[in-house]
Amino acid sequence: TIIGQVVSLRPALNWFEARPLFSKTFVVTRTRQQASGLSSRLAELGARIIEAPTIELAPPDDWAAVDSALQSAHRFDWIIFTSVNGVEYTRNRLLAIGRDVRALGNAKIAAIGSATADAVGRELCRSVDLCPKRFVAEALADELQQRGEVAARRFLLLRADIARPLLYHRLQGAGAAEVADVAIYQTRAPAHLPAELLNAIATGSVDWITFTSSSTARNFFKILPPDLIAHMAKIKRASIGPVTSQTLIDLGYPPTVQAETYDIDGLVQSCMSQPADH
């Protein structure tokens, strides 16, 4: 309890409620392993967080194709990572088969997204040779072609089992000598969403749902109970980039905002820039 003239200082001292996302409830649909980064950023800005992973990661059913690719990785000209998960699974599998980063030989490394590039340095102790400014497969394919790095080159793609085939087809069509597209991990939808989230949607307590990939969007609407679908029209949706946005559009729920830079910081900034009365 505060009594006296000090009460008049409320506008200056009330930093807690002055945070830009104060009182807003955000749903984070990233995998359980990756949710903390986005959740922390939003919480620092005053948001209440409900973590509701819509993706579960799992190793391949059979490691044979992965092990063969890693053991012969040195013969490729380029090794491409499209996610942090792909980098982490590569490091762990190299160690599991008694190898290390030296197995990659002199192959150049390409990464989609700054977070993926950072993971290459952190997990594999390698510098990335190419990371396009736009964090999408199309941009990587364009830049490789512009550099004359596709024709007669060999590529190893270490990705999720549900990765878009666009990069594979672009490299093949541009004259690559070989494109080995290897699923180094699987993605699955969980059986259900957390009860806390279902209750919050039903009571109209959710302000934003964030989607950081097409699979988070598809899986969310796949496991959302039918009786809650009608509530989605009142909830804002934040997309990390154009591919995810297109998936939301195809599902019938276009994004309220899309990140200008296709990463977590861009996603957070896009939500902060949205008018409070929208």
PDB file of N, CA and C in Angstrom, residues 63 65-74 76 89-91 93-94 97 99 103-104 156 158 184:
ATOM      1  N   TRP A  63      18.899 -45.336 -39.109  1.00  0.00           N
ATOM      2  CA  TRP A  63      20.020 -44.410 -39.250  1.00  0.00           C
ATOM      3  C   TRP A  63      20.890 -44.706 -40.468  1.00  0.00           C
ATOM      4  N   ALA A  65      20.829 -44.439 -43.785  1.00  0.00           N
ATOM      5  CA  ALA A  65      21.052 -43.407 -44.805  1.00  0.00           C
ATOM      6  C   ALA A  65      21.830 -42.229 -44.234  1.00  0.00           C
ATOM      7  N   VAL A  66      21.530 -41.863 -42.997  1.00  0.00           N
ATOM      8  CA  VAL A  66      22.239 -40.751 -42.350  1.00  0.00           C
ATOM      9  C   VAL A  66      23.703 -41.112 -42.140  1.00  0.00           C
ATOM     10  N   ASP A  67      23.965 -42.303 -41.596  1.00  0.00           N
ATOM     11  CA  ASP A  67      25.338 -42.719 -41.312  1.00  0.00           C
ATOM     12  C   ASP A  67      26.164 -42.792 -42.588  1.00  0.00           C
ATOM     13  N   SER A  68      25.552 -43.312 -43.649  1.00  0.00           N
ATOM     14  CA  SER A  68      26.261 -43.396 -44.928  1.00  0.00           C
ATOM     15  C   SER A  68      26.624 -42.006 -45.439  1.00  0.00           C
ATOM     16  N   ALA A  69      25.676 -41.061 -45.315  1.00  0.00           N
ATOM     17  CA  ALA A  69      25.926 -39.694 -45.782  1.00  0.00           C
ATOM     18  C   ALA A  69      27.018 -39.021 -44.964  1.00  0.00           C
ATOM     19  N   LEU A  70      26.990 -39.187 -43.656  1.00  0.00           N
ATOM     20  CA  LEU A  70      27.978 -38.542 -42.794  1.00  0.00           C
ATOM     21  C   LEU A  70      29.374 -39.130 -42.994  1.00  0.00           C
ATOM     22  N   GLN A  71      29.441 -40.426 -43.206  1.00  0.00           N
ATOM     23  CA  GLN A  71      30.739 -41.072 -43.397  1.00  0.00           C
ATOM     24  C   GLN A  71      31.380 -40.691 -44.726  1.00  0.00           C
ATOM     25  N   SER A  72      30.559 -40.260 -45.674  1.00  0.00           N
ATOM     26  CA  SER A  72      31.101 -39.840 -46.971  1.00  0.00           C
ATOM     27  C   SER A  72      30.929 -38.344 -47.201  1.00  0.00           C
ATOM     28  N   ALA A  73      30.678 -37.588 -46.128  1.00  0.00           N
ATOM     29  CA  ALA A  73      30.397 -36.157 -46.258  1.00  0.00           C
ATOM     30  C   ALA A  73      31.544 -35.392 -46.902  1.00  0.00           C
ATOM     31  N   HIS A  74      32.766 -35.871 -46.737  1.00  0.00           N
ATOM     32  CA  HIS A  74      33.936 -35.167 -47.261  1.00  0.00           C
ATOM     33  C   HIS A  74      33.952 -35.068 -48.786  1.00  0.00           C
ATOM     34  N   PHE A  76      31.434 -34.220 -50.680  1.00  0.00           N
ATOM     35  CA  PHE A  76      30.496 -33.212 -51.170  1.00  0.00           C
ATOM     36  C   PHE A  76      31.171 -31.844 -51.240  1.00  0.00           C
ATOM     37  N   TYR A  89      21.333 -32.426 -34.635  1.00  0.00           N
ATOM     38  CA  TYR A  89      21.259 -33.864 -34.905  1.00  0.00           C
ATOM     39  C   TYR A  89      22.511 -34.350 -35.627  1.00  0.00           C
ATOM     40  N   THR A  90      23.087 -33.518 -36.492  1.00  0.00           N
ATOM     41  CA  THR A  90      24.320 -33.889 -37.189  1.00  0.00           C
ATOM     42  C   THR A  90      25.462 -34.068 -36.201  1.00  0.00           C
ATOM     43  N   ARG A  91      25.637 -33.109 -35.307  1.00  0.00           N
ATOM     44  CA  ARG A  91      26.712 -33.212 -34.314  1.00  0.00           C
ATOM     45  C   ARG A  91      26.551 -34.456 -33.463  1.00  0.00           C
ATOM     46  N   ARG A  93      24.928 -37.211 -34.059  1.00  0.00           N
ATOM     47  CA  ARG A  93      25.096 -38.475 -34.787  1.00  0.00           C
ATOM     48  C   ARG A  93      26.550 -38.713 -35.157  1.00  0.00           C
ATOM     49  N   LEU A  94      27.282 -37.668 -35.486  1.00  0.00           N
ATOM     50  CA  LEU A  94      28.712 -37.825 -35.745  1.00  0.00           C
ATOM     51  C   LEU A  94      29.403 -38.436 -34.533  1.00  0.00           C
ATOM     52  N   ILE A  97      28.614 -42.205 -33.998  1.00  0.00           N
ATOM     53  CA  ILE A  97      29.277 -43.174 -34.884  1.00  0.00           C
ATOM     54  C   ILE A  97      30.803 -43.060 -34.797  1.00  0.00           C
ATOM     55  N   ARG A  99      32.724 -40.338 -34.982  1.00  0.00           N
ATOM     56  CA  ARG A  99      33.346 -39.339 -35.850  1.00  0.00           C
ATOM     57  C   ARG A  99      33.186 -37.951 -35.230  1.00  0.00           C
ATOM     58  N   ALA A 103      34.940 -35.198 -40.297  1.00  0.00           N
ATOM     59  CA  ALA A 103      34.284 -36.019 -41.312  1.00  0.00           C
ATOM     60  C   ALA A 103      33.714 -35.179 -42.442  1.00  0.00           C
ATOM     61  N   LEU A 104      33.484 -33.888 -42.190  1.00  0.00           N
ATOM     62  CA  LEU A 104      32.928 -33.011 -43.218  1.00  0.00           C
ATOM     63  C   LEU A 104      33.986 -32.559 -44.223  1.00  0.00           C
ATOM     64  N   LEU A 156      24.951 -31.999 -50.111  1.00  0.00           N
ATOM     65  CA  LEU A 156      24.352 -32.843 -49.091  1.00  0.00           C
ATOM     66  C   LEU A 156      23.421 -31.978 -48.252  1.00  0.00           C
ATOM     67  N   LEU A 158      21.017 -31.876 -45.088  1.00  0.00           N
ATOM     68  CA  LEU A 158      20.701 -32.581 -43.844  1.00  0.00           C
ATOM     69  C   LEU A 158      19.529 -31.866 -43.196  1.00  0.00           C
ATOM     70  N   ILE A 184      17.586 -36.182 -41.448  1.00  0.00           N
ATOM     71  CA  ILE A 184      18.391 -36.501 -40.274  1.00  0.00           C
ATOM     72  C   ILE A 184      17.559 -36.498 -38.990  1.00  0.00           C
TER      73      ILE A 184
END
